Short mmCIF file of N, CA and C in Angstrom, two decimals:
data_model
loop_
_atom_site.label_atom_id
_atom_site.label_comp_id
_atom_site.label_asym_id
_atom_site.label_seq_id
_atom_site.Cartn_x
_atom_site.Cartn_y
_atom_site.Cartn_z
N MET K 1 9.82 -50.07 40.22
CA MET K 1 8.43 -50.05 40.70
C MET K 1 8.20 -51.16 41.62
N THR K 2 7.42 -50.86 42.63
CA THR K 2 7.14 -51.87 43.64
C THR K 2 5.90 -52.73 43.22
N ARG K 3 5.69 -53.86 43.94
CA ARG K 3 4.51 -54.70 43.64
C ARG K 3 3.24 -53.89 43.89
N LYS K 4 3.23 -53.12 44.89
CA LYS K 4 1.98 -52.42 45.25
C LYS K 4 1.64 -51.42 44.17
N THR K 5 2.68 -50.71 43.60
CA THR K 5 2.37 -49.73 42.51
C THR K 5 1.87 -50.50 41.28
N ILE K 6 2.44 -51.64 40.94
CA ILE K 6 1.99 -52.37 39.76
C ILE K 6 0.62 -52.89 39.96
N ARG K 7 0.25 -53.38 41.16
CA ARG K 7 -1.08 -53.81 41.42
C ARG K 7 -2.12 -52.69 41.33
N SER K 8 -1.74 -51.53 41.84
CA SER K 8 -2.64 -50.39 41.79
C SER K 8 -2.88 -50.00 40.33
N PHE K 9 -1.81 -49.98 39.55
CA PHE K 9 -1.99 -49.63 38.10
C PHE K 9 -2.90 -50.65 37.42
N ALA K 10 -2.71 -51.95 37.66
CA ALA K 10 -3.49 -52.95 37.03
C ALA K 10 -4.95 -52.90 37.46
N GLY K 11 -5.18 -52.58 38.73
CA GLY K 11 -6.48 -52.38 39.23
C GLY K 11 -7.20 -51.20 38.53
N GLY K 12 -6.48 -50.11 38.34
CA GLY K 12 -7.06 -48.97 37.63
C GLY K 12 -7.43 -49.35 36.18
N LEU K 13 -6.59 -50.14 35.55
CA LEU K 13 -6.93 -50.54 34.15
C LEU K 13 -8.16 -51.44 34.15
N LEU K 14 -8.34 -52.33 35.09
CA LEU K 14 -9.47 -53.17 35.14
C LEU K 14 -10.78 -52.32 35.41
N VAL K 15 -10.69 -51.44 36.28
CA VAL K 15 -11.86 -50.48 36.54
C VAL K 15 -12.22 -49.73 35.31
N ALA K 16 -11.26 -49.15 34.70
CA ALA K 16 -11.50 -48.36 33.44
C ALA K 16 -12.09 -49.26 32.37
N SER K 17 -11.57 -50.47 32.15
CA SER K 17 -12.17 -51.43 31.19
C SER K 17 -13.62 -51.77 31.53
N GLY K 18 -13.85 -51.93 32.79
CA GLY K 18 -15.19 -52.29 33.19
C GLY K 18 -16.16 -51.19 32.94
N VAL K 19 -15.85 -49.99 33.18
CA VAL K 19 -16.67 -48.82 32.94
C VAL K 19 -16.93 -48.65 31.51
N LEU K 20 -15.89 -48.80 30.68
CA LEU K 20 -16.09 -48.64 29.24
C LEU K 20 -16.94 -49.80 28.66
N GLY K 21 -16.76 -51.00 29.20
CA GLY K 21 -17.55 -52.13 28.76
C GLY K 21 -19.03 -51.91 29.06
N VAL K 22 -19.34 -51.48 30.30
CA VAL K 22 -20.71 -51.22 30.70
C VAL K 22 -21.38 -50.18 29.83
N THR K 23 -20.60 -49.14 29.60
CA THR K 23 -21.10 -48.05 28.72
C THR K 23 -21.40 -48.52 27.33
N TYR K 24 -20.59 -49.33 26.82
CA TYR K 24 -20.78 -49.83 25.47
C TYR K 24 -22.03 -50.72 25.35
N LEU K 25 -22.23 -51.56 26.41
CA LEU K 25 -23.33 -52.48 26.38
C LEU K 25 -24.68 -51.76 26.65
N ILE K 26 -24.65 -50.74 27.49
CA ILE K 26 -25.88 -50.06 27.80
C ILE K 26 -26.27 -49.08 26.69
N GLY K 27 -25.28 -48.52 26.01
CA GLY K 27 -25.59 -47.52 24.98
C GLY K 27 -26.44 -48.05 23.90
N SER K 28 -27.12 -47.12 23.19
CA SER K 28 -28.04 -47.54 22.13
C SER K 28 -27.32 -47.91 20.88
N ASP K 29 -27.81 -48.81 20.14
CA ASP K 29 -27.24 -49.31 18.89
C ASP K 29 -27.67 -48.54 17.67
N THR K 30 -28.62 -47.68 17.84
CA THR K 30 -29.15 -46.93 16.69
C THR K 30 -28.20 -45.83 16.23
N GLU K 31 -28.02 -45.66 14.94
CA GLU K 31 -27.14 -44.60 14.42
C GLU K 31 -27.91 -43.36 14.32
N VAL K 32 -27.32 -42.27 14.62
CA VAL K 32 -27.93 -40.97 14.48
C VAL K 32 -27.62 -40.48 13.05
N SER K 33 -28.68 -40.15 12.36
CA SER K 33 -28.49 -39.70 11.00
C SER K 33 -28.97 -38.31 10.92
N SER K 34 -28.05 -37.39 10.57
CA SER K 34 -28.43 -35.95 10.46
C SER K 34 -28.76 -35.60 9.08
N SER K 35 -28.59 -36.46 8.14
CA SER K 35 -28.91 -36.07 6.79
C SER K 35 -30.36 -36.47 6.48
N THR K 36 -30.99 -35.55 5.74
CA THR K 36 -32.38 -35.82 5.30
C THR K 36 -32.32 -35.71 3.81
N ASP K 37 -33.31 -36.30 3.18
CA ASP K 37 -33.36 -36.28 1.74
C ASP K 37 -34.01 -35.02 1.24
N PHE K 38 -33.26 -34.23 0.53
CA PHE K 38 -33.71 -32.96 0.01
C PHE K 38 -33.92 -33.14 -1.52
N THR K 39 -34.85 -32.45 -2.06
CA THR K 39 -34.93 -32.37 -3.54
C THR K 39 -33.96 -31.22 -3.96
N GLU K 40 -33.73 -31.19 -5.28
CA GLU K 40 -32.79 -30.17 -5.81
C GLU K 40 -33.38 -28.79 -5.51
N GLU K 41 -34.63 -28.67 -5.65
CA GLU K 41 -35.26 -27.28 -5.41
C GLU K 41 -35.17 -26.95 -3.95
N GLU K 42 -35.32 -27.83 -3.03
CA GLU K 42 -35.25 -27.57 -1.62
C GLU K 42 -33.80 -27.20 -1.25
N MET K 43 -32.85 -27.91 -1.85
CA MET K 43 -31.41 -27.55 -1.58
C MET K 43 -31.07 -26.17 -2.12
N ALA K 44 -31.51 -25.89 -3.31
CA ALA K 44 -31.28 -24.58 -3.88
C ALA K 44 -31.92 -23.44 -3.06
N ASN K 45 -33.09 -23.66 -2.61
CA ASN K 45 -33.76 -22.66 -1.78
C ASN K 45 -33.07 -22.46 -0.48
N TYR K 46 -32.59 -23.60 0.13
CA TYR K 46 -31.91 -23.51 1.39
C TYR K 46 -30.60 -22.70 1.26
N LEU K 47 -29.88 -23.04 0.21
CA LEU K 47 -28.60 -22.36 -0.03
C LEU K 47 -28.80 -20.85 -0.31
N GLN K 48 -29.83 -20.55 -1.08
CA GLN K 48 -30.11 -19.10 -1.42
C GLN K 48 -30.55 -18.38 -0.18
N GLU K 49 -31.27 -18.99 0.75
CA GLU K 49 -31.74 -18.33 1.96
C GLU K 49 -30.54 -18.03 2.87
N ASN K 50 -29.48 -18.84 2.75
CA ASN K 50 -28.29 -18.68 3.53
C ASN K 50 -27.17 -17.83 2.85
N GLY K 51 -27.53 -17.12 1.69
CA GLY K 51 -26.65 -16.22 1.14
C GLY K 51 -25.71 -16.82 -0.01
N TYR K 52 -26.02 -18.01 -0.46
CA TYR K 52 -25.23 -18.63 -1.55
C TYR K 52 -25.94 -18.37 -2.88
N ALA K 53 -25.12 -18.33 -3.91
CA ALA K 53 -25.67 -18.22 -5.26
C ALA K 53 -25.64 -19.61 -5.89
N VAL K 54 -26.78 -19.95 -6.52
CA VAL K 54 -26.94 -21.26 -7.05
C VAL K 54 -27.16 -21.14 -8.54
N GLU K 55 -26.30 -21.74 -9.41
CA GLU K 55 -26.40 -21.70 -10.84
C GLU K 55 -26.29 -23.07 -11.40
N THR K 56 -26.86 -23.25 -12.55
CA THR K 56 -26.76 -24.55 -13.25
C THR K 56 -25.36 -24.61 -13.90
N GLN K 57 -24.98 -25.73 -14.38
CA GLN K 57 -23.65 -25.91 -14.96
C GLN K 57 -23.65 -25.19 -16.31
N GLU K 58 -24.73 -25.17 -17.03
CA GLU K 58 -24.73 -24.43 -18.30
C GLU K 58 -24.50 -22.97 -18.12
N THR K 59 -25.26 -22.41 -17.11
CA THR K 59 -25.06 -20.99 -16.85
C THR K 59 -23.60 -20.70 -16.44
N TRP K 60 -23.06 -21.51 -15.59
CA TRP K 60 -21.70 -21.40 -15.10
C TRP K 60 -20.69 -21.39 -16.30
N ASP K 61 -20.87 -22.34 -17.26
CA ASP K 61 -20.03 -22.39 -18.41
C ASP K 61 -20.13 -21.14 -19.25
N GLU K 62 -21.29 -20.62 -19.41
CA GLU K 62 -21.54 -19.34 -20.17
C GLU K 62 -20.74 -18.22 -19.54
N LEU K 63 -20.89 -18.09 -18.18
CA LEU K 63 -20.25 -17.03 -17.43
C LEU K 63 -18.73 -17.16 -17.55
N GLU K 64 -18.19 -18.40 -17.53
CA GLU K 64 -16.73 -18.61 -17.65
C GLU K 64 -16.26 -18.10 -19.07
N ALA K 65 -17.04 -18.47 -20.03
CA ALA K 65 -16.69 -18.15 -21.44
C ALA K 65 -16.67 -16.60 -21.57
N GLN K 66 -17.72 -15.91 -21.04
CA GLN K 66 -17.77 -14.44 -21.08
C GLN K 66 -16.58 -13.84 -20.29
N LEU K 67 -16.22 -14.43 -19.20
CA LEU K 67 -15.08 -13.92 -18.45
C LEU K 67 -13.70 -14.13 -19.25
N ALA K 68 -13.56 -15.22 -19.81
CA ALA K 68 -12.39 -15.47 -20.61
C ALA K 68 -12.29 -14.46 -21.78
N THR K 69 -13.41 -14.25 -22.43
CA THR K 69 -13.39 -13.23 -23.52
C THR K 69 -13.06 -11.81 -23.01
N ALA K 70 -13.61 -11.44 -21.89
CA ALA K 70 -13.31 -10.16 -21.34
C ALA K 70 -11.89 -10.04 -20.87
N GLN K 71 -11.31 -11.10 -20.37
CA GLN K 71 -9.91 -11.04 -19.96
C GLN K 71 -8.94 -10.86 -21.17
N THR K 72 -9.24 -11.59 -22.29
CA THR K 72 -8.38 -11.42 -23.45
C THR K 72 -8.54 -10.05 -24.01
N GLU K 73 -9.70 -9.43 -24.00
CA GLU K 73 -9.87 -8.08 -24.46
C GLU K 73 -9.12 -7.11 -23.63
N ASP K 74 -9.19 -7.31 -22.29
CA ASP K 74 -8.47 -6.44 -21.32
C ASP K 74 -7.02 -6.50 -21.47
N GLU K 75 -6.49 -7.69 -21.70
CA GLU K 75 -5.04 -7.91 -21.93
C GLU K 75 -4.59 -7.17 -23.16
N SER K 76 -5.36 -7.31 -24.25
CA SER K 76 -4.95 -6.64 -25.51
C SER K 76 -5.02 -5.11 -25.30
N SER K 77 -6.03 -4.64 -24.61
CA SER K 77 -6.10 -3.15 -24.42
C SER K 77 -5.04 -2.62 -23.47
N ASN K 78 -4.65 -3.49 -22.49
CA ASN K 78 -3.59 -3.15 -21.51
C ASN K 78 -2.27 -3.10 -22.19
N GLU K 79 -2.01 -4.00 -23.11
CA GLU K 79 -0.73 -4.00 -23.92
C GLU K 79 -0.64 -2.72 -24.77
N GLU K 80 -1.75 -2.32 -25.30
CA GLU K 80 -1.75 -1.07 -26.07
C GLU K 80 -1.51 0.16 -25.18
N GLN K 81 -2.13 0.11 -24.06
CA GLN K 81 -1.95 1.22 -23.09
C GLN K 81 -0.59 1.31 -22.54
N SER K 82 0.00 0.09 -22.28
CA SER K 82 1.38 0.10 -21.69
C SER K 82 2.34 0.64 -22.66
N GLU K 83 2.15 0.44 -23.98
CA GLU K 83 3.05 0.99 -24.99
C GLU K 83 3.01 2.49 -24.98
N ASN K 84 1.77 3.06 -24.70
CA ASN K 84 1.58 4.48 -24.84
C ASN K 84 1.93 5.19 -23.46
N ASP K 85 1.75 4.51 -22.40
CA ASP K 85 1.94 5.11 -21.05
C ASP K 85 3.41 5.14 -20.70
N GLU K 86 3.75 6.16 -19.81
CA GLU K 86 5.02 6.28 -19.26
C GLU K 86 5.12 5.57 -17.92
N GLN K 87 6.29 5.45 -17.37
CA GLN K 87 6.48 4.90 -16.08
C GLN K 87 5.86 5.70 -14.98
N ILE K 88 5.08 5.15 -14.07
CA ILE K 88 4.47 5.90 -12.98
C ILE K 88 5.49 6.12 -11.87
N ALA K 89 5.66 7.38 -11.48
CA ALA K 89 6.59 7.69 -10.40
C ALA K 89 5.94 7.97 -9.14
N TYR K 90 6.28 7.45 -8.02
CA TYR K 90 5.73 7.75 -6.71
C TYR K 90 6.62 8.70 -5.98
N ARG K 91 5.94 9.62 -5.23
CA ARG K 91 6.69 10.59 -4.39
C ARG K 91 6.01 10.54 -3.02
N THR K 92 6.88 10.72 -2.03
CA THR K 92 6.42 10.74 -0.62
C THR K 92 7.45 11.39 0.26
N ILE K 93 6.91 11.82 1.40
CA ILE K 93 7.73 12.40 2.45
C ILE K 93 7.42 11.57 3.70
N LEU K 94 8.46 11.02 4.29
CA LEU K 94 8.27 10.13 5.52
C LEU K 94 8.73 10.84 6.80
N HIS K 95 8.09 10.47 7.87
CA HIS K 95 8.40 11.05 9.13
C HIS K 95 8.94 9.88 9.97
N VAL K 96 10.22 9.92 10.33
CA VAL K 96 10.78 8.90 11.21
C VAL K 96 10.73 9.30 12.59
N VAL K 97 10.11 8.50 13.45
CA VAL K 97 9.95 8.82 14.86
C VAL K 97 10.93 7.99 15.69
N PRO K 98 11.27 8.45 16.87
CA PRO K 98 12.20 7.69 17.74
C PRO K 98 11.65 6.27 18.02
N GLY K 99 12.51 5.31 17.97
CA GLY K 99 12.13 3.93 18.21
C GLY K 99 11.88 3.18 16.98
N MET K 100 11.86 3.77 15.84
CA MET K 100 11.66 3.06 14.60
C MET K 100 12.97 2.39 14.19
N THR K 101 12.80 1.27 13.53
CA THR K 101 14.02 0.55 13.00
C THR K 101 14.09 0.68 11.51
N SER K 102 15.17 0.24 10.96
CA SER K 102 15.30 0.33 9.49
C SER K 102 14.33 -0.62 8.82
N ILE K 103 13.91 -1.70 9.50
CA ILE K 103 12.89 -2.56 8.97
C ILE K 103 11.49 -1.81 8.86
N ASP K 104 11.17 -1.06 9.87
CA ASP K 104 9.95 -0.27 9.87
C ASP K 104 10.02 0.76 8.73
N VAL K 105 11.12 1.45 8.55
CA VAL K 105 11.25 2.44 7.49
C VAL K 105 11.11 1.76 6.15
N GLY K 106 11.79 0.57 5.96
CA GLY K 106 11.72 -0.20 4.75
C GLY K 106 10.26 -0.61 4.40
N GLU K 107 9.47 -0.99 5.40
CA GLU K 107 8.11 -1.38 5.14
C GLU K 107 7.30 -0.09 4.72
N MET K 108 7.57 1.00 5.34
CA MET K 108 6.86 2.21 4.93
C MET K 108 7.20 2.55 3.54
N LEU K 109 8.51 2.47 3.18
CA LEU K 109 8.93 2.77 1.83
C LEU K 109 8.30 1.82 0.82
N GLU K 110 8.22 0.58 1.13
CA GLU K 110 7.58 -0.40 0.27
C GLU K 110 6.10 -0.09 0.06
N ASP K 111 5.39 0.28 1.16
CA ASP K 111 3.98 0.60 1.08
C ASP K 111 3.76 1.80 0.20
N ALA K 112 4.71 2.74 0.26
CA ALA K 112 4.59 3.96 -0.51
C ALA K 112 5.02 3.78 -1.98
N GLY K 113 5.55 2.64 -2.28
CA GLY K 113 6.00 2.42 -3.68
C GLY K 113 7.35 2.98 -4.07
N ILE K 114 8.17 3.34 -3.05
CA ILE K 114 9.46 3.95 -3.25
C ILE K 114 10.48 2.87 -3.59
N VAL K 115 10.48 1.80 -2.85
CA VAL K 115 11.41 0.68 -2.98
C VAL K 115 10.56 -0.60 -3.32
N ASP K 116 11.16 -1.55 -4.05
CA ASP K 116 10.50 -2.77 -4.42
C ASP K 116 10.24 -3.69 -3.23
N SER K 117 11.28 -3.69 -2.38
CA SER K 117 11.23 -4.66 -1.27
C SER K 117 11.81 -4.04 -0.04
N ALA K 118 11.10 -4.16 1.13
CA ALA K 118 11.54 -3.65 2.43
C ALA K 118 12.82 -4.47 2.81
N TYR K 119 12.86 -5.70 2.48
CA TYR K 119 14.02 -6.49 2.88
C TYR K 119 15.33 -6.03 2.13
N ASP K 120 15.17 -5.58 0.81
CA ASP K 120 16.29 -5.04 0.15
C ASP K 120 16.84 -3.75 0.83
N PHE K 121 15.89 -2.96 1.24
CA PHE K 121 16.28 -1.71 1.91
C PHE K 121 17.03 -2.08 3.24
N TYR K 122 16.52 -3.01 4.00
CA TYR K 122 17.18 -3.42 5.28
C TYR K 122 18.53 -3.97 4.96
N GLU K 123 18.64 -4.79 3.97
CA GLU K 123 19.92 -5.42 3.62
C GLU K 123 20.97 -4.32 3.21
N GLU K 124 20.54 -3.33 2.48
CA GLU K 124 21.48 -2.26 2.05
C GLU K 124 21.91 -1.50 3.30
N VAL K 125 21.03 -1.24 4.25
CA VAL K 125 21.43 -0.53 5.47
C VAL K 125 22.34 -1.38 6.31
N ASP K 126 22.04 -2.67 6.39
CA ASP K 126 22.90 -3.57 7.20
C ASP K 126 24.26 -3.77 6.54
N ASN K 127 24.32 -3.83 5.18
CA ASN K 127 25.60 -3.96 4.56
C ASN K 127 26.44 -2.72 4.76
N ARG K 128 25.89 -1.57 4.83
CA ARG K 128 26.66 -0.36 5.08
C ARG K 128 27.00 -0.21 6.59
N GLY K 129 26.39 -0.98 7.45
CA GLY K 129 26.67 -0.92 8.90
C GLY K 129 26.01 0.30 9.51
N LEU K 130 24.81 0.69 8.97
CA LEU K 130 24.18 1.88 9.48
C LEU K 130 22.88 1.55 10.30
N SER K 131 22.68 0.31 10.67
CA SER K 131 21.54 -0.12 11.42
C SER K 131 21.26 0.70 12.67
N ASN K 132 22.23 1.10 13.34
CA ASN K 132 22.09 1.86 14.62
C ASN K 132 22.17 3.35 14.42
N ASP K 133 22.30 3.89 13.20
CA ASP K 133 22.40 5.24 12.99
C ASP K 133 21.18 6.01 12.46
N LEU K 134 20.06 5.29 12.52
CA LEU K 134 18.80 5.93 12.04
C LEU K 134 18.38 7.02 12.99
N ARG K 135 18.18 8.16 12.48
CA ARG K 135 17.83 9.25 13.41
C ARG K 135 16.38 9.77 13.10
N PRO K 136 15.68 10.22 14.12
CA PRO K 136 14.32 10.77 13.93
C PRO K 136 14.45 12.03 13.08
N GLN K 137 13.60 12.08 12.05
CA GLN K 137 13.59 13.17 11.14
C GLN K 137 12.41 13.14 10.21
N VAL K 138 12.30 14.21 9.46
CA VAL K 138 11.27 14.27 8.39
C VAL K 138 12.20 14.27 7.09
N THR K 139 11.97 13.38 6.31
CA THR K 139 12.78 13.29 5.06
C THR K 139 12.41 14.27 4.07
N GLY K 140 13.24 14.52 3.09
CA GLY K 140 12.94 15.30 1.95
C GLY K 140 12.02 14.50 1.02
N GLU K 141 11.81 15.00 -0.14
CA GLU K 141 10.87 14.25 -1.02
C GLU K 141 11.61 13.01 -1.60
N LEU K 142 11.04 11.89 -1.42
CA LEU K 142 11.55 10.62 -1.98
C LEU K 142 10.72 10.19 -3.19
N THR K 143 11.38 9.72 -4.27
CA THR K 143 10.60 9.30 -5.45
C THR K 143 11.04 7.88 -5.75
N SER K 144 10.11 7.24 -6.51
CA SER K 144 10.47 5.88 -6.88
C SER K 144 11.49 5.80 -7.88
N GLU K 145 11.90 6.91 -8.52
CA GLU K 145 12.89 6.98 -9.54
C GLU K 145 14.28 6.99 -8.90
N MET K 146 14.39 7.13 -7.61
CA MET K 146 15.67 7.18 -6.88
C MET K 146 16.23 5.79 -6.79
N SER K 147 17.53 5.65 -6.76
CA SER K 147 18.15 4.32 -6.56
C SER K 147 18.09 4.01 -5.06
N LEU K 148 18.31 2.71 -4.77
CA LEU K 148 18.31 2.29 -3.38
C LEU K 148 19.31 3.02 -2.54
N SER K 149 20.49 3.27 -3.11
CA SER K 149 21.54 3.96 -2.37
C SER K 149 21.17 5.42 -2.01
N GLU K 150 20.45 6.05 -2.99
CA GLU K 150 20.04 7.44 -2.68
C GLU K 150 18.98 7.45 -1.65
N VAL K 151 18.08 6.49 -1.63
CA VAL K 151 17.07 6.40 -0.53
C VAL K 151 17.71 6.19 0.78
N VAL K 152 18.70 5.28 0.84
CA VAL K 152 19.35 5.07 2.12
C VAL K 152 20.10 6.28 2.58
N ASP K 153 20.71 7.03 1.69
CA ASP K 153 21.45 8.27 2.05
C ASP K 153 20.52 9.25 2.64
N GLU K 154 19.22 9.29 2.30
CA GLU K 154 18.29 10.27 2.85
C GLU K 154 18.03 10.04 4.34
N PHE K 155 18.16 8.81 4.82
CA PHE K 155 17.84 8.48 6.20
C PHE K 155 19.05 8.47 7.10
N PHE K 156 20.26 8.36 6.56
CA PHE K 156 21.42 8.21 7.41
C PHE K 156 22.50 9.28 7.13
#
């Protein structure tokens, strides 16, 4: 760096310091306070006007107790139902269009409930080396009872 460049830089720092100093000294010393003192009733009314629900702690505790009781009742009834119910099977027919990838198909299968994970489907296809062999088609009926290998065989 040359002397001229250093002097110019120092001059710029002095000018900037001067401007900031003048602004600081001229500026007002009063703090702006945006908070006002509200009573509890005014706060509750303001919140309710803006779409919030306001409850006392006692009411909240009662609601939580009722919710906990309802959840335990639901869990016990669900356990009884699950013992009596059979496995739910999902069925679907997919249409594979040109340009779709095995990842897209896996996501569609996951959304339809046929496979548990789109990533597992993609991994199975990749392990078999079939990633580039996906062809446009309308599949036969796919069910959630099918194994991952059977599902992959439907597409390739």
